[in-house]
Amino acid sequence: MQLSRRAFLRLAGKTGAALPFLFGPSGCALPTAGIFDGNTGLSLGTVAGDVTPDGAVVWLRAEPGSSVSLQYGKDPALAASASTPAIQVASENDYTAKIMLGGLEPSSVYYYRPAVAGRKPGPIARFVTAPAPNDAAVVKFCFSGDTRESYKPFAIMDAIRAMRPNFFVHLGDTIYADRGGAASLLPEFWAKYRANRDDAASLRLFSETSVYVVWDDHEVADNYEPNHPLAAIGQRAFLDYWPLRPDAAEPNRIYRSFRWGKALELFFLDTRQYRDQAHGTMLGSRQKEWLFEGLVSSSTMFKIIATSVPLYGGGRDRWDGFPNERAEMLRWIKDKNIKGVAFISADLHSAAVTRIRDQLGVKEITAGPLAAPLNALAIGYTGRSEFFSNKTFNYGMITIDPGSAEPHALVEILDENNGSLYKTRIEAV
């Protein structure tokens, strides 16, 4: 059986993708999930993301033709709450929506729930807003990458949830579009996201913890380049299914930064869509200028650069394939005497803490996978890696207390049962 794109959309629209399976162009069965709840008209929970001191983006999915709004406030039961204007979901976004919340207070827990017109309100979820820029609040966050649908259930998400982080960073390969029946049409990419999101542990984590997310290659295809024929489709599906804050001037922009009080500014890189092997750049000129200027102007204690692919790890697809630009970035940090810089990354399917040569105190923390094949062949870098592990699913956690006597970032690598694999410190100066 082979369905055309039109037939696929017609079936998905009528059923809310509540089909046992659908088939791709090659006849391969593609996973589907995300049945709409008959009481609430919702599917796949909610995800809050791109949180700031005064706002957040909330992702949701509602039944075809419905209007949906958000009730939100500081009351855990939402007995006293505000509501956003209702919006109508549409088939061109697979009935997903991103609703912007604004006018929030810093360092505050907010509760919210979606409400489809004429239906029972959905379950209550929560997130915490970022501290004000001059607030010396403690910040704790978790990060990792690589969630492959065939490795469900993603039990490690419950381990992350148990740590009660302020937020979670997903460093890419949020789906594996090119595995288990490769996606080539937009509805097939959507189906991959539905199947991946339909995981009980993930839904529990996202109901309590906001996320920041970047993409990597498997949102499109293994080690893809920007001219890949599926790049635009994969990006469209990624933006449909994650709560990224839209940029009016650059709708497809994924790189961005967020500040959490005095402790931290996070710089999220897009290491995919601006690559140019001929000119030796992974970031492209505009993103590189943004990063360099942002690092110099940041007044936070720590500046953490999130890159989906590691600085070191071998292979043309990673920063090893762009050595001159990597050297330029590290030289900028050194020459400008930028303090408190660290890198976080994923992609290797193994964990490591790597010292950056000629960069006093600068380290890269690589985590993962969350739920994907472990890299049995990885060996780490002798003399450069102070820690390496490829034996278990894992994630990283960083805690920063800017008010401590000796300000530092505590780095921990934890396994899927929250067993400690490694601890280290990164000094603020």
mmCIF file with all atom_site columns, C-alpha atoms in Angstrom, residues 271-410:
data_model
loop_
_atom_site.group_PDB
_atom_site.id
_atom_site.type_symbol
_atom_site.label_atom_id
_atom_site.label_alt_id
_atom_site.label_comp_id
_atom_site.label_asym_id
_atom_site.label_entity_id
_atom_site.label_seq_id
_atom_site.pdbx_PDB_ins_code
_atom_site.Cartn_x
_atom_site.Cartn_y
_atom_site.Cartn_z
_atom_site.occupancy
_atom_site.B_iso_or_equiv
_atom_site.pdbx_formal_charge
_atom_site.auth_seq_id
_atom_site.auth_comp_id
_atom_site.auth_asym_id
_atom_site.auth_atom_id
_atom_site.pdbx_PDB_model_num
ATOM 1   C CA . THR A 1 271 ? 25.342 23.759 13.488 1.00 0.00 ? 271 THR A CA 1
ATOM 2   C CA . ARG A 1 272 ? 23.380 22.536 10.454 1.00 0.00 ? 272 ARG A CA 1
ATOM 3   C CA . GLN A 1 273 ? 21.727 25.027 8.100  1.00 0.00 ? 273 GLN A CA 1
ATOM 4   C CA . TYR A 1 274 ? 24.604 27.488 7.580  1.00 0.00 ? 274 TYR A CA 1
ATOM 5   C CA . ARG A 1 275 ? 27.382 24.991 6.863  1.00 0.00 ? 275 ARG A CA 1
ATOM 6   C CA . ASP A 1 276 ? 29.604 25.689 3.893  1.00 0.00 ? 276 ASP A CA 1
ATOM 7   C CA . GLN A 1 277 ? 32.378 23.165 3.421  1.00 0.00 ? 277 GLN A CA 1
ATOM 8   C CA . ALA A 1 278 ? 33.903 25.146 0.566  1.00 0.00 ? 278 ALA A CA 1
ATOM 9   C CA . HIS A 1 279 ? 34.449 28.134 2.837  1.00 0.00 ? 279 HIS A CA 1
ATOM 10  C CA . GLY A 1 280 ? 35.237 26.131 5.967  1.00 0.00 ? 280 GLY A CA 1
ATOM 11  C CA . THR A 1 281 ? 32.367 27.440 8.058  1.00 0.00 ? 281 THR A CA 1
ATOM 12  C CA . MET A 1 282 ? 29.831 25.623 10.182 1.00 0.00 ? 282 MET A CA 1
ATOM 13  C CA . LEU A 1 283 ? 28.191 28.738 11.603 1.00 0.00 ? 283 LEU A CA 1
ATOM 14  C CA . GLY A 1 284 ? 28.081 31.088 8.656  1.00 0.00 ? 284 GLY A CA 1
ATOM 15  C CA . SER A 1 285 ? 29.188 34.712 8.953  1.00 0.00 ? 285 SER A CA 1
ATOM 16  C CA . ARG A 1 286 ? 26.022 36.113 10.519 1.00 0.00 ? 286 ARG A CA 1
ATOM 17  C CA . GLN A 1 287 ? 25.709 33.504 13.273 1.00 0.00 ? 287 GLN A CA 1
ATOM 18  C CA . LYS A 1 288 ? 29.426 33.708 14.030 1.00 0.00 ? 288 LYS A CA 1
ATOM 19  C CA . GLU A 1 289 ? 29.271 37.474 14.410 1.00 0.00 ? 289 GLU A CA 1
ATOM 20  C CA . TRP A 1 290 ? 26.240 37.094 16.698 1.00 0.00 ? 290 TRP A CA 1
ATOM 21  C CA . LEU A 1 291 ? 28.106 34.570 18.870 1.00 0.00 ? 291 LEU A CA 1
ATOM 22  C CA . PHE A 1 292 ? 31.329 36.572 19.101 1.00 0.00 ? 292 PHE A CA 1
ATOM 23  C CA . GLU A 1 293 ? 29.539 39.798 19.970 1.00 0.00 ? 293 GLU A CA 1
ATOM 24  C CA . GLY A 1 294 ? 27.290 38.036 22.462 1.00 0.00 ? 294 GLY A CA 1
ATOM 25  C CA . LEU A 1 295 ? 30.197 36.455 24.321 1.00 0.00 ? 295 LEU A CA 1
ATOM 26  C CA . VAL A 1 296 ? 32.035 39.757 24.626 1.00 0.00 ? 296 VAL A CA 1
ATOM 27  C CA . SER A 1 297 ? 28.992 41.703 25.787 1.00 0.00 ? 297 SER A CA 1
ATOM 28  C CA . SER A 1 298 ? 27.649 39.132 28.249 1.00 0.00 ? 298 SER A CA 1
ATOM 29  C CA . SER A 1 299 ? 28.046 40.120 31.894 1.00 0.00 ? 299 SER A CA 1
ATOM 30  C CA . THR A 1 300 ? 26.989 36.794 33.383 1.00 0.00 ? 300 THR A CA 1
ATOM 31  C CA . MET A 1 301 ? 29.275 34.636 35.486 1.00 0.00 ? 301 MET A CA 1
ATOM 32  C CA . PHE A 1 302 ? 29.124 31.747 32.992 1.00 0.00 ? 302 PHE A CA 1
ATOM 33  C CA . LYS A 1 303 ? 28.647 31.713 29.243 1.00 0.00 ? 303 LYS A CA 1
ATOM 34  C CA . ILE A 1 304 ? 27.695 28.229 28.092 1.00 0.00 ? 304 ILE A CA 1
ATOM 35  C CA . ILE A 1 305 ? 27.736 27.476 24.378 1.00 0.00 ? 305 ILE A CA 1
ATOM 36  C CA . ALA A 1 306 ? 25.380 24.671 23.325 1.00 0.00 ? 306 ALA A CA 1
ATOM 37  C CA . THR A 1 307 ? 26.513 22.938 20.145 1.00 0.00 ? 307 THR A CA 1
ATOM 38  C CA . SER A 1 308 ? 24.749 19.831 18.867 1.00 0.00 ? 308 SER A CA 1
ATOM 39  C CA . VAL A 1 309 ? 28.027 18.441 17.506 1.00 0.00 ? 309 VAL A CA 1
ATOM 40  C CA . PRO A 1 310 ? 31.125 18.316 19.742 1.00 0.00 ? 310 PRO A CA 1
ATOM 41  C CA . LEU A 1 311 ? 34.283 20.347 19.314 1.00 0.00 ? 311 LEU A CA 1
ATOM 42  C CA . TYR A 1 312 ? 36.306 17.139 19.303 1.00 0.00 ? 312 TYR A CA 1
ATOM 43  C CA . GLY A 1 313 ? 35.224 13.643 18.401 1.00 0.00 ? 313 GLY A CA 1
ATOM 44  C CA . GLY A 1 314 ? 36.523 12.963 14.931 1.00 0.00 ? 314 GLY A CA 1
ATOM 45  C CA . GLY A 1 315 ? 34.813 13.055 11.581 1.00 0.00 ? 315 GLY A CA 1
ATOM 46  C CA . ARG A 1 316 ? 34.008 15.609 8.956  1.00 0.00 ? 316 ARG A CA 1
ATOM 47  C CA . ASP A 1 317 ? 30.472 16.143 10.250 1.00 0.00 ? 317 ASP A CA 1
ATOM 48  C CA . ARG A 1 318 ? 31.665 17.557 13.585 1.00 0.00 ? 318 ARG A CA 1
ATOM 49  C CA . TRP A 1 319 ? 33.843 20.552 14.456 1.00 0.00 ? 319 TRP A CA 1
ATOM 50  C CA . ASP A 1 320 ? 36.875 18.476 13.428 1.00 0.00 ? 320 ASP A CA 1
ATOM 51  C CA . GLY A 1 321 ? 35.652 19.054 9.879  1.00 0.00 ? 321 GLY A CA 1
ATOM 52  C CA . PHE A 1 322 ? 35.871 22.830 10.403 1.00 0.00 ? 322 PHE A CA 1
ATOM 53  C CA . PRO A 1 323 ? 39.186 23.201 12.273 1.00 0.00 ? 323 PRO A CA 1
ATOM 54  C CA . ASN A 1 324 ? 39.929 26.777 11.206 1.00 0.00 ? 324 ASN A CA 1
ATOM 55  C CA . GLU A 1 325 ? 36.601 28.115 12.409 1.00 0.00 ? 325 GLU A CA 1
ATOM 56  C CA . ARG A 1 326 ? 36.924 26.142 15.636 1.00 0.00 ? 326 ARG A CA 1
ATOM 57  C CA . ALA A 1 327 ? 40.369 27.654 16.178 1.00 0.00 ? 327 ALA A CA 1
ATOM 58  C CA . GLU A 1 328 ? 38.995 31.118 15.403 1.00 0.00 ? 328 GLU A CA 1
ATOM 59  C CA . MET A 1 329 ? 36.228 30.703 17.986 1.00 0.00 ? 329 MET A CA 1
ATOM 60  C CA . LEU A 1 330 ? 38.622 29.499 20.680 1.00 0.00 ? 330 LEU A CA 1
ATOM 61  C CA . ARG A 1 331 ? 41.136 32.224 19.835 1.00 0.00 ? 331 ARG A CA 1
ATOM 62  C CA . TRP A 1 332 ? 38.406 34.866 20.192 1.00 0.00 ? 332 TRP A CA 1
ATOM 63  C CA . ILE A 1 333 ? 37.552 33.590 23.677 1.00 0.00 ? 333 ILE A CA 1
ATOM 64  C CA . LYS A 1 334 ? 41.210 33.657 24.692 1.00 0.00 ? 334 LYS A CA 1
ATOM 65  C CA . ASP A 1 335 ? 42.172 36.970 23.097 1.00 0.00 ? 335 ASP A CA 1
ATOM 66  C CA . LYS A 1 336 ? 39.146 38.762 24.524 1.00 0.00 ? 336 LYS A CA 1
ATOM 67  C CA . ASN A 1 337 ? 39.800 37.193 27.924 1.00 0.00 ? 337 ASN A CA 1
ATOM 68  C CA . ILE A 1 338 ? 36.207 35.998 28.217 1.00 0.00 ? 338 ILE A CA 1
ATOM 69  C CA . LYS A 1 339 ? 35.767 34.279 31.567 1.00 0.00 ? 339 LYS A CA 1
ATOM 70  C CA . GLY A 1 340 ? 33.443 31.450 32.544 1.00 0.00 ? 340 GLY A CA 1
ATOM 71  C CA . VAL A 1 341 ? 33.068 29.851 29.107 1.00 0.00 ? 341 VAL A CA 1
ATOM 72  C CA . ALA A 1 342 ? 32.090 26.199 28.750 1.00 0.00 ? 342 ALA A CA 1
ATOM 73  C CA . PHE A 1 343 ? 30.680 24.085 25.920 1.00 0.00 ? 343 PHE A CA 1
ATOM 74  C CA . ILE A 1 344 ? 27.947 21.459 26.086 1.00 0.00 ? 344 ILE A CA 1
ATOM 75  C CA . SER A 1 345 ? 27.353 18.981 23.268 1.00 0.00 ? 345 SER A CA 1
ATOM 76  C CA . ALA A 1 346 ? 25.892 15.611 22.337 1.00 0.00 ? 346 ALA A CA 1
ATOM 77  C CA . ASP A 1 347 ? 25.882 13.504 19.106 1.00 0.00 ? 347 ASP A CA 1
ATOM 78  C CA . LEU A 1 348 ? 28.704 11.085 20.023 1.00 0.00 ? 348 LEU A CA 1
ATOM 79  C CA . HIS A 1 349 ? 26.416 8.610  21.845 1.00 0.00 ? 349 HIS A CA 1
ATOM 80  C CA . SER A 1 350 ? 28.903 8.636  24.683 1.00 0.00 ? 350 SER A CA 1
ATOM 81  C CA . ALA A 1 351 ? 29.749 10.993 27.525 1.00 0.00 ? 351 ALA A CA 1
ATOM 82  C CA . ALA A 1 352 ? 32.971 12.901 28.079 1.00 0.00 ? 352 ALA A CA 1
ATOM 83  C CA . VAL A 1 353 ? 34.509 15.893 29.809 1.00 0.00 ? 353 VAL A CA 1
ATOM 84  C CA . THR A 1 354 ? 37.203 17.322 27.569 1.00 0.00 ? 354 THR A CA 1
ATOM 85  C CA . ARG A 1 355 ? 39.810 19.963 28.359 1.00 0.00 ? 355 ARG A CA 1
ATOM 86  C CA . ILE A 1 356 ? 40.294 22.524 25.597 1.00 0.00 ? 356 ILE A CA 1
ATOM 87  C CA . ARG A 1 357 ? 43.978 22.989 24.828 1.00 0.00 ? 357 ARG A CA 1
ATOM 88  C CA . ASP A 1 358 ? 45.426 26.450 25.341 1.00 0.00 ? 358 ASP A CA 1
ATOM 89  C CA . GLN A 1 359 ? 42.173 27.557 26.993 1.00 0.00 ? 359 GLN A CA 1
ATOM 90  C CA . LEU A 1 360 ? 42.815 27.726 30.719 1.00 0.00 ? 360 LEU A CA 1
ATOM 91  C CA . GLY A 1 361 ? 39.858 26.192 32.540 1.00 0.00 ? 361 GLY A CA 1
ATOM 92  C CA . VAL A 1 362 ? 37.595 25.870 29.478 1.00 0.00 ? 362 VAL A CA 1
ATOM 93  C CA . LYS A 1 363 ? 35.953 22.471 29.130 1.00 0.00 ? 363 LYS A CA 1
ATOM 94  C CA . GLU A 1 364 ? 33.469 20.727 26.885 1.00 0.00 ? 364 GLU A CA 1
ATOM 95  C CA . ILE A 1 365 ? 30.882 18.454 28.484 1.00 0.00 ? 365 ILE A CA 1
ATOM 96  C CA . THR A 1 366 ? 29.443 15.906 26.082 1.00 0.00 ? 366 THR A CA 1
ATOM 97  C CA . ALA A 1 367 ? 26.386 13.910 27.142 1.00 0.00 ? 367 ALA A CA 1
ATOM 98  C CA . GLY A 1 368 ? 24.148 11.212 25.698 1.00 0.00 ? 368 GLY A CA 1
ATOM 99  C CA . PRO A 1 369 ? 22.547 9.309  24.363 1.00 0.00 ? 369 PRO A CA 1
ATOM 100 C CA . LEU A 1 370 ? 19.237 9.667  26.138 1.00 0.00 ? 370 LEU A CA 1
ATOM 101 C CA . ALA A 1 371 ? 17.821 6.686  24.274 1.00 0.00 ? 371 ALA A CA 1
ATOM 102 C CA . ALA A 1 372 ? 19.721 5.550  21.192 1.00 0.00 ? 372 ALA A CA 1
ATOM 103 C CA . PRO A 1 373 ? 22.529 3.101  20.348 1.00 0.00 ? 373 PRO A CA 1
ATOM 104 C CA . LEU A 1 374 ? 25.607 3.471  22.526 1.00 0.00 ? 374 LEU A CA 1
ATOM 105 C CA . ASN A 1 375 ? 28.846 4.152  20.666 1.00 0.00 ? 375 ASN A CA 1
ATOM 106 C CA . ALA A 1 376 ? 30.813 1.021  21.467 1.00 0.00 ? 376 ALA A CA 1
ATOM 107 C CA . LEU A 1 377 ? 33.711 2.135  19.253 1.00 0.00 ? 377 LEU A CA 1
ATOM 108 C CA . ALA A 1 378 ? 34.287 5.512  20.911 1.00 0.00 ? 378 ALA A CA 1
ATOM 109 C CA . ILE A 1 379 ? 37.432 5.699  23.049 1.00 0.00 ? 379 ILE A CA 1
ATOM 110 C CA . GLY A 1 380 ? 37.704 9.348  24.077 1.00 0.00 ? 380 GLY A CA 1
ATOM 111 C CA . TYR A 1 381 ? 40.801 11.484 23.635 1.00 0.00 ? 381 TYR A CA 1
ATOM 112 C CA . THR A 1 382 ? 43.840 10.286 25.539 1.00 0.00 ? 382 THR A CA 1
ATOM 113 C CA . GLY A 1 383 ? 45.294 13.116 27.616 1.00 0.00 ? 383 GLY A CA 1
ATOM 114 C CA . ARG A 1 384 ? 42.455 15.480 26.744 1.00 0.00 ? 384 ARG A CA 1
ATOM 115 C CA . SER A 1 385 ? 39.422 13.666 28.150 1.00 0.00 ? 385 SER A CA 1
ATOM 116 C CA . GLU A 1 386 ? 39.378 13.753 31.923 1.00 0.00 ? 386 GLU A CA 1
ATOM 117 C CA . PHE A 1 387 ? 36.277 11.546 31.817 1.00 0.00 ? 387 PHE A CA 1
ATOM 118 C CA . PHE A 1 388 ? 34.776 9.195  29.236 1.00 0.00 ? 388 PHE A CA 1
ATOM 119 C CA . SER A 1 389 ? 31.947 6.638  29.279 1.00 0.00 ? 389 SER A CA 1
ATOM 120 C CA . ASN A 1 390 ? 30.070 4.716  26.589 1.00 0.00 ? 390 ASN A CA 1
ATOM 121 C CA . LYS A 1 391 ? 28.408 2.115  28.802 1.00 0.00 ? 391 LYS A CA 1
ATOM 122 C CA . THR A 1 392 ? 25.042 3.638  29.668 1.00 0.00 ? 392 THR A CA 1
ATOM 123 C CA . PHE A 1 393 ? 22.428 6.200  28.712 1.00 0.00 ? 393 PHE A CA 1
ATOM 124 C CA . ASN A 1 394 ? 23.287 9.472  30.427 1.00 0.00 ? 394 ASN A CA 1
ATOM 125 C CA . TYR A 1 395 ? 22.743 13.184 30.775 1.00 0.00 ? 395 TYR A CA 1
ATOM 126 C CA . GLY A 1 396 ? 24.614 16.164 32.160 1.00 0.00 ? 396 GLY A CA 1
ATOM 127 C CA . MET A 1 397 ? 23.572 18.491 34.967 1.00 0.00 ? 397 MET A CA 1
ATOM 128 C CA . ILE A 1 398 ? 25.117 21.873 35.763 1.00 0.00 ? 398 ILE A CA 1
ATOM 129 C CA . THR A 1 399 ? 24.452 23.825 38.948 1.00 0.00 ? 399 THR A CA 1
ATOM 130 C CA . ILE A 1 400 ? 25.643 27.416 39.393 1.00 0.00 ? 400 ILE A CA 1
ATOM 131 C CA . ASP A 1 401 ? 25.400 29.381 42.633 1.00 0.00 ? 401 ASP A CA 1
ATOM 132 C CA . PRO A 1 402 ? 26.685 32.910 41.947 1.00 0.00 ? 402 PRO A CA 1
ATOM 133 C CA . GLY A 1 403 ? 26.451 33.742 45.638 1.00 0.00 ? 403 GLY A CA 1
ATOM 134 C CA . SER A 1 404 ? 28.795 31.020 46.833 1.00 0.00 ? 404 SER A CA 1
ATOM 135 C CA . ALA A 1 405 ? 32.150 31.857 48.436 1.00 0.00 ? 405 ALA A CA 1
ATOM 136 C CA . GLU A 1 406 ? 34.013 30.417 45.424 1.00 0.00 ? 406 GLU A CA 1
ATOM 137 C CA . PRO A 1 407 ? 31.655 30.806 42.461 1.00 0.00 ? 407 PRO A CA 1
ATOM 138 C CA . HIS A 1 408 ? 31.826 27.827 40.129 1.00 0.00 ? 408 HIS A CA 1
ATOM 139 C CA . ALA A 1 409 ? 29.749 25.554 37.930 1.00 0.00 ? 409 ALA A CA 1
ATOM 140 C CA . LEU A 1 410 ? 29.272 22.071 39.342 1.00 0.00 ? 410 LEU A CA 1
#
